[in-house]
Amino acid sequence: NFLSAVVTPDEIGVKFDDIGALENVKKTLNELVTLPMRRPELFSRGNLLRPCKGILLFGPPGTGKTLLAKALATEAGANFISITGSVLTSKWFGDAEKLTKALFSFATRLAPVIIFVDEVDSLLGARGGAFEHEATRRMRNEFMAAWDGLRSKDSQRILIVGATNRPFDLDDAVIRRLPRRIYVELPDVENRMKILKIFLSQENLEQGFRYDELAKATEGYSGSDLKNLCIAAAYRPVQELLEEEEKQGASSSTPSLRHLNLEDFLQAK
Ligand code: ATP
């Protein structure tokens, strides 16, 4: 139960198409991971084409790093294990060695697998000097040793994807092990529009809904912020209906909700 999730590709349910924007990131991940995991034989000869062992996704909170890692597992046909750095270091006081061994032996059995380490900075952050907890230090050393110890046969089919909002906190030793670093940025206006279209595709919007206006009005929003905004806006017609019912008494027919309009979103901000 130290793992927050272990899922097979069929269960993950997220594909690259469900992620709005981030086209370059998806393309890079496909080249680096999907192909080598699906066709390892093409990467086993020579020195130039080597499967990548570790990837760091970094960027502001809520930009879709977790989502990308999950979708990547779907695309690559890999299982997906997710662990959170801060949970590991707080819970597993003293049992670092056992835990890390279990994780990696489990991963070897589940291969092909993507091990997603969220908040990788708190597990593998810069050495904390005198104030660092002994358990954290042990955990990190164990993790790195197990990682390095993956036999080359396994390493082709086990990929570690770390995510962080604080890349500058990472230790050099970690940076070296995550040779590919990919910046996951906040969406610009065009990309906010793409993301909004994904979230709102099934919603009851007014005719000619101005996605462009909404995208313009949400400068600085992450994908996650946009999702929360859409949820808050979608509540407004429901709220109104409930208030109306309160005044008039519920009608016996099925209530019909009005269309969502731009104002709902602007008011929900
Ligand atoms: P954190 O750094 O806070 O852990 P994160 O970068 O891992 O955040 P996610 O957890 O992947 O972000 O995103 C949170 C939620 O926001 C997702 O479940 C998804 O619903 C939504 N989201 C974020 N970015 C996108 C996107 N580009 N397309 C579609 N949904 C997105």
PDB file of C-alpha atoms and ligand atoms in Angstrom:
ATOM      1  CA  ASN A   1       0.000   0.000   0.000  1.00  0.00           C
ATOM      2  CA  PHE A   2       2.958   2.354  -0.310  1.00  0.00           C
ATOM      3  CA  LEU A   3       2.024   2.728  -3.935  1.00  0.00           C
ATOM      4  CA  SER A   4      -0.720   5.171  -4.657  1.00  0.00           C
ATOM      5  CA  ALA A   5      -1.615   3.389  -7.866  1.00  0.00           C
ATOM      6  CA  VAL A   6      -0.725   0.381  -9.909  1.00  0.00           C
ATOM      7  CA  VAL A   7      -2.671   0.131 -13.080  1.00  0.00           C
ATOM      8  CA  THR A   8      -2.553  -1.742 -16.312  1.00  0.00           C
ATOM      9  CA  PRO A   9      -2.729   0.097 -19.623  1.00  0.00           C
ATOM     10  CA  ASP A  10      -6.384  -0.878 -20.096  1.00  0.00           C
ATOM     11  CA  GLU A  11      -7.342   0.603 -16.761  1.00  0.00           C
ATOM     12  CA  ILE A  12      -5.532   3.905 -17.034  1.00  0.00           C
ATOM     13  CA  GLY A  13      -8.108   5.377 -19.347  1.00  0.00           C
ATOM     14  CA  VAL A  14      -6.083   8.420 -20.404  1.00  0.00           C
ATOM     15  CA  LYS A  15      -4.635   8.798 -23.871  1.00  0.00           C
ATOM     16  CA  PHE A  16      -2.565  11.560 -25.418  1.00  0.00           C
ATOM     17  CA  ASP A  17      -5.686  12.736 -27.226  1.00  0.00           C
ATOM     18  CA  ASP A  18      -7.313  13.531 -23.889  1.00  0.00           C
ATOM     19  CA  ILE A  19      -4.570  16.023 -23.139  1.00  0.00           C
ATOM     20  CA  GLY A  20      -5.052  19.411 -24.688  1.00  0.00           C
ATOM     21  CA  ALA A  21      -2.011  21.260 -25.987  1.00  0.00           C
ATOM     22  CA  LEU A  22       1.530  20.091 -25.125  1.00  0.00           C
ATOM     23  CA  GLU A  23       1.917  18.747 -28.663  1.00  0.00           C
ATOM     24  CA  ASN A  24       5.717  18.928 -28.628  1.00  0.00           C
ATOM     25  CA  VAL A  25       5.909  17.206 -25.293  1.00  0.00           C
ATOM     26  CA  LYS A  26       3.713  14.366 -26.520  1.00  0.00           C
ATOM     27  CA  LYS A  27       5.811  14.010 -29.661  1.00  0.00           C
ATOM     28  CA  THR A  28       9.063  13.884 -27.706  1.00  0.00           C
ATOM     29  CA  LEU A  29       7.643  11.327 -25.282  1.00  0.00           C
ATOM     30  CA  ASN A  30       6.460   9.169 -28.142  1.00  0.00           C
ATOM     31  CA  GLU A  31       9.920   9.083 -29.669  1.00  0.00           C
ATOM     32  CA  LEU A  32      11.719   8.570 -26.389  1.00  0.00           C
ATOM     33  CA  VAL A  33       9.413   6.031 -24.811  1.00  0.00           C
ATOM     34  CA  THR A  34       6.581   4.634 -26.873  1.00  0.00           C
ATOM     35  CA  LEU A  35       8.742   3.325 -29.665  1.00  0.00           C
ATOM     36  CA  PRO A  36      11.485   1.788 -27.502  1.00  0.00           C
ATOM     37  CA  MET A  37       8.929   0.161 -25.185  1.00  0.00           C
ATOM     38  CA  ARG A  38       6.856  -1.220 -28.005  1.00  0.00           C
ATOM     39  CA  ARG A  39       9.809  -2.231 -30.185  1.00  0.00           C
ATOM     40  CA  PRO A  40      12.772  -2.886 -27.878  1.00  0.00           C
ATOM     41  CA  GLU A  41      14.504  -4.983 -30.531  1.00  0.00           C
ATOM     42  CA  LEU A  42      15.102  -1.849 -32.605  1.00  0.00           C
ATOM     43  CA  PHE A  43      17.046  -0.304 -29.754  1.00  0.00           C
ATOM     44  CA  SER A  44      19.150  -3.160 -28.556  1.00  0.00           C
ATOM     45  CA  ARG A  45      22.030  -2.868 -30.980  1.00  0.00           C
ATOM     46  CA  GLY A  46      24.704  -0.234 -31.232  1.00  0.00           C
ATOM     47  CA  ASN A  47      25.274   2.620 -28.898  1.00  0.00           C
ATOM     48  CA  LEU A  48      23.472   5.509 -30.444  1.00  0.00           C
ATOM     49  CA  LEU A  49      19.900   4.395 -30.102  1.00  0.00           C
ATOM     50  CA  ARG A  50      19.503   3.539 -26.482  1.00  0.00           C
ATOM     51  CA  PRO A  51      16.181   3.511 -24.698  1.00  0.00           C
ATOM     52  CA  CYS A  52      15.889   6.323 -22.249  1.00  0.00           C
ATOM     53  CA  LYS A  53      16.021   5.291 -18.576  1.00  0.00           C
ATOM     54  CA  GLY A  54      14.670   8.351 -16.924  1.00  0.00           C
ATOM     55  CA  ILE A  55      12.676  11.421 -17.762  1.00  0.00           C
ATOM     56  CA  LEU A  56      12.053  14.519 -15.705  1.00  0.00           C
ATOM     57  CA  LEU A  57       8.870  16.459 -16.287  1.00  0.00           C
ATOM     58  CA  PHE A  58       9.110  19.872 -14.713  1.00  0.00           C
ATOM     59  CA  GLY A  59       6.952  22.953 -14.712  1.00  0.00           C
ATOM     60  CA  PRO A  60       4.277  24.814 -12.768  1.00  0.00           C
ATOM     61  CA  PRO A  61       1.634  22.918 -10.769  1.00  0.00           C
ATOM     62  CA  GLY A  62      -1.434  21.632 -12.561  1.00  0.00           C
ATOM     63  CA  THR A  63       0.030  21.675 -16.057  1.00  0.00           C
ATOM     64  CA  GLY A  64      -0.630  17.987 -16.665  1.00  0.00           C
ATOM     65  CA  LYS A  65       2.579  16.211 -15.669  1.00  0.00           C
ATOM     66  CA  THR A  66       0.768  13.354 -13.946  1.00  0.00           C
ATOM     67  CA  LEU A  67      -1.691  13.110 -16.778  1.00  0.00           C
ATOM     68  CA  LEU A  68       1.143  12.938 -19.311  1.00  0.00           C
ATOM     69  CA  ALA A  69       2.871  10.130 -17.453  1.00  0.00           C
ATOM     70  CA  LYS A  70      -0.357   8.114 -17.312  1.00  0.00           C
ATOM     71  CA  ALA A  71      -1.172   8.691 -20.948  1.00  0.00           C
ATOM     72  CA  LEU A  72       2.377   7.761 -21.827  1.00  0.00           C
ATOM     73  CA  ALA A  73       1.859   4.378 -20.175  1.00  0.00           C
ATOM     74  CA  THR A  74      -1.274   3.862 -22.255  1.00  0.00           C
ATOM     75  CA  GLU A  75       0.527   4.821 -25.454  1.00  0.00           C
ATOM     76  CA  ALA A  76       3.500   2.617 -24.665  1.00  0.00           C
ATOM     77  CA  GLY A  77       1.355  -0.333 -23.552  1.00  0.00           C
ATOM     78  CA  ALA A  78       3.062  -0.244 -20.159  1.00  0.00           C
ATOM     79  CA  ASN A  79       1.801  -0.747 -16.643  1.00  0.00           C
ATOM     80  CA  PHE A  80       1.853   2.285 -14.419  1.00  0.00           C
ATOM     81  CA  ILE A  81       3.037   2.619 -10.843  1.00  0.00           C
ATOM     82  CA  SER A  82       2.729   5.909  -9.083  1.00  0.00           C
ATOM     83  CA  ILE A  83       4.516   6.961  -5.922  1.00  0.00           C
ATOM     84  CA  THR A  84       4.745  10.310  -4.219  1.00  0.00           C
ATOM     85  CA  GLY A  85       8.064  11.460  -2.887  1.00  0.00           C
ATOM     86  CA  SER A  86       6.777  13.175   0.223  1.00  0.00           C
ATOM     87  CA  VAL A  87       4.613  10.206   1.193  1.00  0.00           C
ATOM     88  CA  LEU A  88       7.505   7.817   0.884  1.00  0.00           C
ATOM     89  CA  THR A  89       9.864   9.808   3.005  1.00  0.00           C
ATOM     90  CA  SER A  90       7.336  10.529   5.726  1.00  0.00           C
ATOM     91  CA  LYS A  91       5.763   7.107   6.068  1.00  0.00           C
ATOM     92  CA  TRP A  92       8.622   4.789   5.673  1.00  0.00           C
ATOM     93  CA  PHE A  93      10.819   5.800   8.431  1.00  0.00           C
ATOM     94  CA  GLY A  94      13.585   3.333   8.728  1.00  0.00           C
ATOM     95  CA  ASP A  95      12.216   0.821   6.289  1.00  0.00           C
ATOM     96  CA  ALA A  96      13.764   2.388   3.272  1.00  0.00           C
ATOM     97  CA  GLU A  97      15.729  -0.592   2.200  1.00  0.00           C
ATOM     98  CA  LYS A  98      12.828  -3.033   2.266  1.00  0.00           C
ATOM     99  CA  LEU A  99      10.498  -0.657   0.584  1.00  0.00           C
ATOM    100  CA  THR A 100      12.819   0.201  -2.258  1.00  0.00           C
ATOM    101  CA  LYS A 101      13.674  -3.425  -2.869  1.00  0.00           C
ATOM    102  CA  ALA A 102       9.981  -4.303  -2.953  1.00  0.00           C
ATOM    103  CA  LEU A 103       9.231  -1.502  -5.346  1.00  0.00           C
ATOM    104  CA  PHE A 104      11.928  -2.446  -7.804  1.00  0.00           C
ATOM    105  CA  SER A 105      11.331  -6.170  -7.671  1.00  0.00           C
ATOM    106  CA  PHE A 106       7.653  -5.527  -8.201  1.00  0.00           C
ATOM    107  CA  ALA A 107       8.465  -3.272 -11.142  1.00  0.00           C
ATOM    108  CA  THR A 108      10.684  -5.924 -12.679  1.00  0.00           C
ATOM    109  CA  ARG A 109       7.754  -8.337 -12.572  1.00  0.00           C
ATOM    110  CA  LEU A 110       5.360  -5.793 -14.014  1.00  0.00           C
ATOM    111  CA  ALA A 111       7.611  -4.688 -16.858  1.00  0.00           C
ATOM    112  CA  PRO A 112       7.050  -2.990 -19.204  1.00  0.00           C
ATOM    113  CA  VAL A 113       6.266  -0.413 -16.588  1.00  0.00           C
ATOM    114  CA  ILE A 114       6.471   3.292 -15.965  1.00  0.00           C
ATOM    115  CA  ILE A 115       7.268   4.266 -12.394  1.00  0.00           C
ATOM    116  CA  PHE A 116       5.974   7.757 -11.868  1.00  0.00           C
ATOM    117  CA  VAL A 117       7.575   9.614  -8.976  1.00  0.00           C
ATOM    118  CA  ASP A 118       5.570  12.713  -8.191  1.00  0.00           C
ATOM    119  CA  GLU A 119       7.305  15.376  -6.100  1.00  0.00           C
ATOM    120  CA  VAL A 120      10.571  13.735  -7.011  1.00  0.00           C
ATOM    121  CA  ASP A 121      12.334  16.654  -5.325  1.00  0.00           C
ATOM    122  CA  SER A 122      11.186  15.547  -1.882  1.00  0.00           C
ATOM    123  CA  LEU A 123      12.401  12.003  -2.401  1.00  0.00           C
ATOM    124  CA  LEU A 124      15.504  12.806  -4.330  1.00  0.00           C
ATOM    125  CA  GLY A 125      16.058  16.463  -3.631  1.00  0.00           C
ATOM    126  CA  ALA A 126      19.375  18.142  -3.024  1.00  0.00           C
ATOM    127  CA  ARG A 127      21.202  16.662  -0.088  1.00  0.00           C
ATOM    128  CA  GLY A 128      19.769  18.435   2.837  1.00  0.00           C
ATOM    129  CA  GLY A 129      22.947  18.977   4.835  1.00  0.00           C
ATOM    130  CA  ALA A 130      22.847  18.823   8.597  1.00  0.00           C
ATOM    131  CA  PHE A 131      19.090  19.172   8.778  1.00  0.00           C
ATOM    132  CA  GLU A 132      18.270  16.315   6.542  1.00  0.00           C
ATOM    133  CA  HIS A 133      16.545  13.441   8.185  1.00  0.00           C
ATOM    134  CA  GLU A 134      18.510  10.248   8.339  1.00  0.00           C
ATOM    135  CA  ALA A 135      15.548   8.274   6.973  1.00  0.00           C
ATOM    136  CA  THR A 136      15.279  10.544   3.948  1.00  0.00           C
ATOM    137  CA  ARG A 137      18.942  10.181   3.207  1.00  0.00           C
ATOM    138  CA  ARG A 138      18.762   6.406   3.460  1.00  0.00           C
ATOM    139  CA  MET A 139      15.696   6.277   1.287  1.00  0.00           C
ATOM    140  CA  ARG A 140      17.398   8.313  -1.397  1.00  0.00           C
ATOM    141  CA  ASN A 141      20.548   6.238  -1.375  1.00  0.00           C
ATOM    142  CA  GLU A 142      18.571   3.028  -1.541  1.00  0.00           C
ATOM    143  CA  PHE A 143      16.456   4.315  -4.353  1.00  0.00           C
ATOM    144  CA  MET A 144      19.449   5.346  -6.416  1.00  0.00           C
ATOM    145  CA  ALA A 145      21.249   2.084  -5.765  1.00  0.00           C
ATOM    146  CA  ALA A 146      18.210   0.044  -6.803  1.00  0.00           C
ATOM    147  CA  TRP A 147      17.764   2.199  -9.844  1.00  0.00           C
ATOM    148  CA  ASP A 148      21.383   1.755 -10.883  1.00  0.00           C
ATOM    149  CA  GLY A 149      21.093  -1.934 -10.160  1.00  0.00           C
ATOM    150  CA  LEU A 150      18.423  -2.616 -12.739  1.00  0.00           C
ATOM    151  CA  ARG A 151      19.920  -5.080 -15.107  1.00  0.00           C
ATOM    152  CA  SER A 152      20.230  -3.712 -18.590  1.00  0.00           C
ATOM    153  CA  LYS A 153      17.670  -6.195 -19.845  1.00  0.00           C
ATOM    154  CA  ASP A 154      15.111  -4.792 -17.401  1.00  0.00           C
ATOM    155  CA  SER A 155      16.117  -1.218 -17.770  1.00  0.00           C
ATOM    156  CA  GLN A 156      14.757  -1.194 -21.299  1.00  0.00           C
ATOM    157  CA  ARG A 157      11.340  -1.961 -19.987  1.00  0.00           C
ATOM    158  CA  ILE A 158      11.299   0.029 -16.761  1.00  0.00           C
ATOM    159  CA  LEU A 159      11.171   3.750 -17.085  1.00  0.00           C
ATOM    160  CA  ILE A 160      11.267   6.224 -14.244  1.00  0.00           C
ATOM    161  CA  VAL A 161       9.390   9.440 -14.854  1.00  0.00           C
ATOM    162  CA  GLY A 162       9.932  12.057 -12.177  1.00  0.00           C
ATOM    163  CA  ALA A 163       7.835  15.185 -11.855  1.00  0.00           C
ATOM    164  CA  THR A 164       8.575  18.363  -9.974  1.00  0.00           C
ATOM    165  CA  ASN A 165       7.580  21.981  -9.690  1.00  0.00           C
ATOM    166  CA  ARG A 166      10.986  22.719  -8.223  1.00  0.00           C
ATOM    167  CA  PRO A 167      13.659  21.413 -10.597  1.00  0.00           C
ATOM    168  CA  PHE A 168      16.339  23.558  -8.995  1.00  0.00           C
ATOM    169  CA  ASP A 169      16.015  21.571  -5.786  1.00  0.00           C
ATOM    170  CA  LEU A 170      17.170  18.389  -7.441  1.00  0.00           C
ATOM    171  CA  ASP A 171      20.478  16.846  -6.670  1.00  0.00           C
ATOM    172  CA  ASP A 172      23.063  16.468  -9.462  1.00  0.00           C
ATOM    173  CA  ALA A 173      23.025  12.722  -8.993  1.00  0.00           C
ATOM    174  CA  VAL A 174      19.316  12.677  -9.795  1.00  0.00           C
ATOM    175  CA  ILE A 175      19.614  15.025 -12.703  1.00  0.00           C
ATOM    176  CA  ARG A 176      22.176  12.672 -14.204  1.00  0.00           C
ATOM    177  CA  ARG A 177      19.811   9.738 -13.854  1.00  0.00           C
ATOM    178  CA  LEU A 178      16.974  11.626 -15.485  1.00  0.00           C
ATOM    179  CA  PRO A 179      18.843  12.546 -18.633  1.00  0.00           C
ATOM    180  CA  ARG A 180      15.839  13.809 -20.507  1.00  0.00           C
ATOM    181  CA  ARG A 181      14.237  16.855 -18.994  1.00  0.00           C
ATOM    182  CA  ILE A 182      11.047  18.165 -20.435  1.00  0.00           C
ATOM    183  CA  TYR A 183       9.461  21.462 -19.557  1.00  0.00           C
ATOM    184  CA  VAL A 184       5.696  21.275 -19.197  1.00  0.00           C
ATOM    185  CA  GLU A 185       4.576  24.841 -19.578  1.00  0.00           C
ATOM    186  CA  LEU A 186       1.476  26.836 -18.772  1.00  0.00           C
ATOM    187  CA  PRO A 187      -0.805  26.952 -21.797  1.00  0.00           C
ATOM    188  CA  ASP A 188      -0.890  30.080 -23.963  1.00  0.00           C
ATOM    189  CA  VAL A 189      -4.160  31.416 -25.331  1.00  0.00           C
ATOM    190  CA  GLU A 190      -4.371  28.950 -28.242  1.00  0.00           C
ATOM    191  CA  ASN A 191      -3.613  26.030 -25.999  1.00  0.00           C
ATOM    192  CA  ARG A 192      -6.064  27.148 -23.337  1.00  0.00           C
ATOM    193  CA  MET A 193      -8.678  27.062 -26.052  1.00  0.00           C
ATOM    194  CA  LYS A 194      -7.736  23.483 -26.973  1.00  0.00           C
ATOM    195  CA  ILE A 195      -7.873  22.384 -23.342  1.00  0.00           C
ATOM    196  CA  LEU A 196     -11.238  24.088 -22.787  1.00  0.00           C
ATOM    197  CA  LYS A 197     -12.640  22.319 -25.827  1.00  0.00           C
ATOM    198  CA  ILE A 198     -11.688  18.985 -24.311  1.00  0.00           C
ATOM    199  CA  PHE A 199     -13.336  19.780 -20.981  1.00  0.00           C
ATOM    200  CA  LEU A 200     -16.481  21.248 -22.503  1.00  0.00           C
ATOM    201  CA  SER A 201     -17.037  18.873 -25.395  1.00  0.00           C
ATOM    202  CA  GLN A 202     -19.942  17.120 -23.663  1.00  0.00           C
ATOM    203  CA  GLU A 203     -21.480  20.171 -22.023  1.00  0.00           C
ATOM    204  CA  ASN A 204     -24.613  22.008 -22.874  1.00  0.00           C
ATOM    205  CA  LEU A 205     -23.175  25.300 -24.166  1.00  0.00           C
ATOM    206  CA  GLU A 206     -25.021  28.227 -25.673  1.00  0.00           C
ATOM    207  CA  GLN A 207     -24.996  28.477 -29.477  1.00  0.00           C
ATOM    208  CA  GLY A 208     -21.799  30.072 -30.765  1.00  0.00           C
ATOM    209  CA  PHE A 209     -20.052  29.856 -27.397  1.00  0.00           C
ATOM    210  CA  ARG A 210     -16.971  32.104 -27.519  1.00  0.00           C
ATOM    211  CA  TYR A 211     -14.128  29.778 -26.607  1.00  0.00           C
ATOM    212  CA  ASP A 212     -11.711  32.436 -27.790  1.00  0.00           C
ATOM    213  CA  GLU A 213     -13.072  34.983 -25.308  1.00  0.00           C
ATOM    214  CA  LEU A 214     -12.852  32.522 -22.465  1.00  0.00           C
ATOM    215  CA  ALA A 215      -9.305  31.575 -23.451  1.00  0.00           C
ATOM    216  CA  LYS A 216      -8.359  35.252 -23.491  1.00  0.00           C
ATOM    217  CA  ALA A 217      -9.900  35.825 -20.091  1.00  0.00           C
ATOM    218  CA  THR A 218      -7.911  33.035 -18.450  1.00  0.00           C
ATOM    219  CA  GLU A 219      -4.332  34.236 -18.849  1.00  0.00           C
ATOM    220  CA  GLY A 220      -2.034  32.412 -16.399  1.00  0.00           C
ATOM    221  CA  TYR A 221      -4.440  29.514 -15.797  1.00  0.00           C
ATOM    222  CA  SER A 222      -3.042  25.988 -15.779  1.00  0.00           C
ATOM    223  CA  GLY A 223      -4.981  23.040 -17.206  1.00  0.00           C
ATOM    224  CA  SER A 224      -6.013  22.178 -13.690  1.00  0.00           C
ATOM    225  CA  ASP A 225      -7.221  25.761 -13.017  1.00  0.00           C
ATOM    226  CA  LEU A 226      -9.231  25.624 -16.233  1.00  0.00           C
ATOM    227  CA  LYS A 227     -10.847  22.406 -15.157  1.00  0.00           C
ATOM    228  CA  ASN A 228     -11.844  23.857 -11.797  1.00  0.00           C
ATOM    229  CA  LEU A 229     -13.252  26.920 -13.500  1.00  0.00           C
ATOM    230  CA  CYS A 230     -15.343  24.780 -15.841  1.00  0.00           C
ATOM    231  CA  ILE A 231     -16.709  22.790 -12.915  1.00  0.00           C
ATOM    232  CA  ALA A 232     -17.605  25.961 -11.020  1.00  0.00           C
ATOM    233  CA  ALA A 233     -19.307  27.432 -14.098  1.00  0.00           C
ATOM    234  CA  ALA A 234     -21.269  24.242 -14.741  1.00  0.00           C
ATOM    235  CA  TYR A 235     -22.733  24.499 -11.245  1.00  0.00           C
ATOM    236  CA  ARG A 236     -24.338  27.853 -11.899  1.00  0.00           C
ATOM    237  CA  PRO A 237     -27.370  26.660 -13.902  1.00  0.00           C
ATOM    238  CA  VAL A 238     -27.841  23.873 -11.353  1.00  0.00           C
ATOM    239  CA  GLN A 239     -27.727  26.359  -8.505  1.00  0.00           C
ATOM    240  CA  GLU A 240     -30.223  28.620 -10.257  1.00  0.00           C
ATOM    241  CA  LEU A 241     -32.592  25.777 -10.855  1.00  0.00           C
ATOM    242  CA  LEU A 242     -32.438  24.764  -7.208  1.00  0.00           C
ATOM    243  CA  GLU A 243     -33.118  28.325  -6.116  1.00  0.00           C
ATOM    244  CA  GLU A 244     -36.013  28.529  -8.520  1.00  0.00           C
ATOM    245  CA  GLU A 245     -37.443  25.306  -7.160  1.00  0.00           C
ATOM    246  CA  GLU A 246     -37.091  26.616  -3.656  1.00  0.00           C
ATOM    247  CA  LYS A 247     -39.238  29.603  -4.584  1.00  0.00           C
ATOM    248  CA  GLN A 248     -41.772  27.885  -6.780  1.00  0.00           C
ATOM    249  CA  GLY A 249     -41.738  24.344  -5.482  1.00  0.00           C
ATOM    250  CA  ALA A 250     -40.265  21.535  -7.558  1.00  0.00           C
ATOM    251  CA  SER A 251     -42.138  20.841 -10.754  1.00  0.00           C
ATOM    252  CA  SER A 252     -43.158  17.292 -11.433  1.00  0.00           C
ATOM    253  CA  SER A 253     -41.612  17.203 -14.917  1.00  0.00           C
ATOM    254  CA  THR A 254     -37.922  16.544 -15.413  1.00  0.00           C
ATOM    255  CA  PRO A 255     -36.149  19.843 -14.755  1.00  0.00           C
ATOM    256  CA  SER A 256     -34.284  21.263 -17.705  1.00  0.00           C
ATOM    257  CA  LEU A 257     -31.071  23.123 -17.182  1.00  0.00           C
ATOM    258  CA  ARG A 258     -30.313  26.184 -19.243  1.00  0.00           C
ATOM    259  CA  HIS A 259     -27.289  26.362 -21.532  1.00  0.00           C
ATOM    260  CA  LEU A 260     -23.983  27.474 -20.117  1.00  0.00           C
ATOM    261  CA  ASN A 261     -22.854  30.863 -21.338  1.00  0.00           C
ATOM    262  CA  LEU A 262     -19.648  32.867 -21.225  1.00  0.00           C
ATOM    263  CA  GLU A 263     -20.925  34.907 -18.313  1.00  0.00           C
ATOM    264  CA  ASP A 264     -21.139  31.760 -16.175  1.00  0.00           C
ATOM    265  CA  PHE A 265     -17.427  31.287 -16.614  1.00  0.00           C
ATOM    266  CA  LEU A 266     -16.531  34.911 -16.019  1.00  0.00           C
ATOM    267  CA  GLN A 267     -18.643  34.969 -12.881  1.00  0.00           C
ATOM    268  CA  ALA A 268     -17.122  31.726 -11.651  1.00  0.00           C
ATOM    269  CA  LYS A 269     -13.564  33.078 -11.868  1.00  0.00           C
TER     270      LYS A 269
HETATM  271  P1  ATP B   1       1.157  18.983  -9.857  1.00  0.00           P
HETATM  272  O1  ATP B   1       2.483  19.554 -10.257  1.00  0.00           O
HETATM  273  O2  ATP B   1       0.334  19.915  -9.017  1.00  0.00           O
HETATM  274  O3  ATP B   1       1.208  17.573  -9.340  1.00  0.00           O
HETATM  275  P2  ATP B   1       0.479  18.136 -12.523  1.00  0.00           P
HETATM  276  O4  ATP B   1       1.304  18.941 -13.469  1.00  0.00           O
HETATM  277  O5  ATP B   1       0.894  16.736 -12.256  1.00  0.00           O
HETATM  278  O6  ATP B   1       0.268  18.937 -11.183  1.00  0.00           O
HETATM  279  P3  ATP B   1      -2.004  16.999 -13.246  1.00  0.00           P
HETATM  280  O7  ATP B   1      -2.245  16.376 -11.912  1.00  0.00           O
HETATM  281  O8  ATP B   1      -1.611  16.137 -14.364  1.00  0.00           O
HETATM  282  O9  ATP B   1      -0.987  18.180 -13.089  1.00  0.00           O
HETATM  283  O10 ATP B   1      -3.279  17.847 -13.696  1.00  0.00           O
HETATM  284  C1  ATP B   1      -4.365  18.052 -12.831  1.00  0.00           C
HETATM  285  C2  ATP B   1      -5.637  17.947 -13.620  1.00  0.00           C
HETATM  286  O11 ATP B   1      -5.714  19.060 -14.505  1.00  0.00           O
HETATM  287  C3  ATP B   1      -5.703  16.733 -14.513  1.00  0.00           C
HETATM  288  O12 ATP B   1      -6.310  15.657 -13.899  1.00  0.00           O
HETATM  289  C4  ATP B   1      -6.518  17.205 -15.679  1.00  0.00           C
HETATM  290  O13 ATP B   1      -7.887  17.068 -15.393  1.00  0.00           O
HETATM  291  C5  ATP B   1      -6.231  18.673 -15.758  1.00  0.00           C
HETATM  292  N1  ATP B   1      -5.251  19.040 -16.807  1.00  0.00           N
HETATM  293  C6  ATP B   1      -4.070  19.670 -16.627  1.00  0.00           C
HETATM  294  N2  ATP B   1      -3.468  19.922 -17.793  1.00  0.00           N
HETATM  295  C7  ATP B   1      -4.283  19.433 -18.757  1.00  0.00           C
HETATM  296  C8  ATP B   1      -4.218  19.386 -20.182  1.00  0.00           C
HETATM  297  N3  ATP B   1      -3.188  19.908 -20.863  1.00  0.00           N
HETATM  298  N4  ATP B   1      -5.240  18.793 -20.847  1.00  0.00           N
HETATM  299  C9  ATP B   1      -6.288  18.265 -20.176  1.00  0.00           C
HETATM  300  N5  ATP B   1      -6.408  18.279 -18.833  1.00  0.00           N
HETATM  301  C10 ATP B   1      -5.419  18.861 -18.127  1.00  0.00           C
END
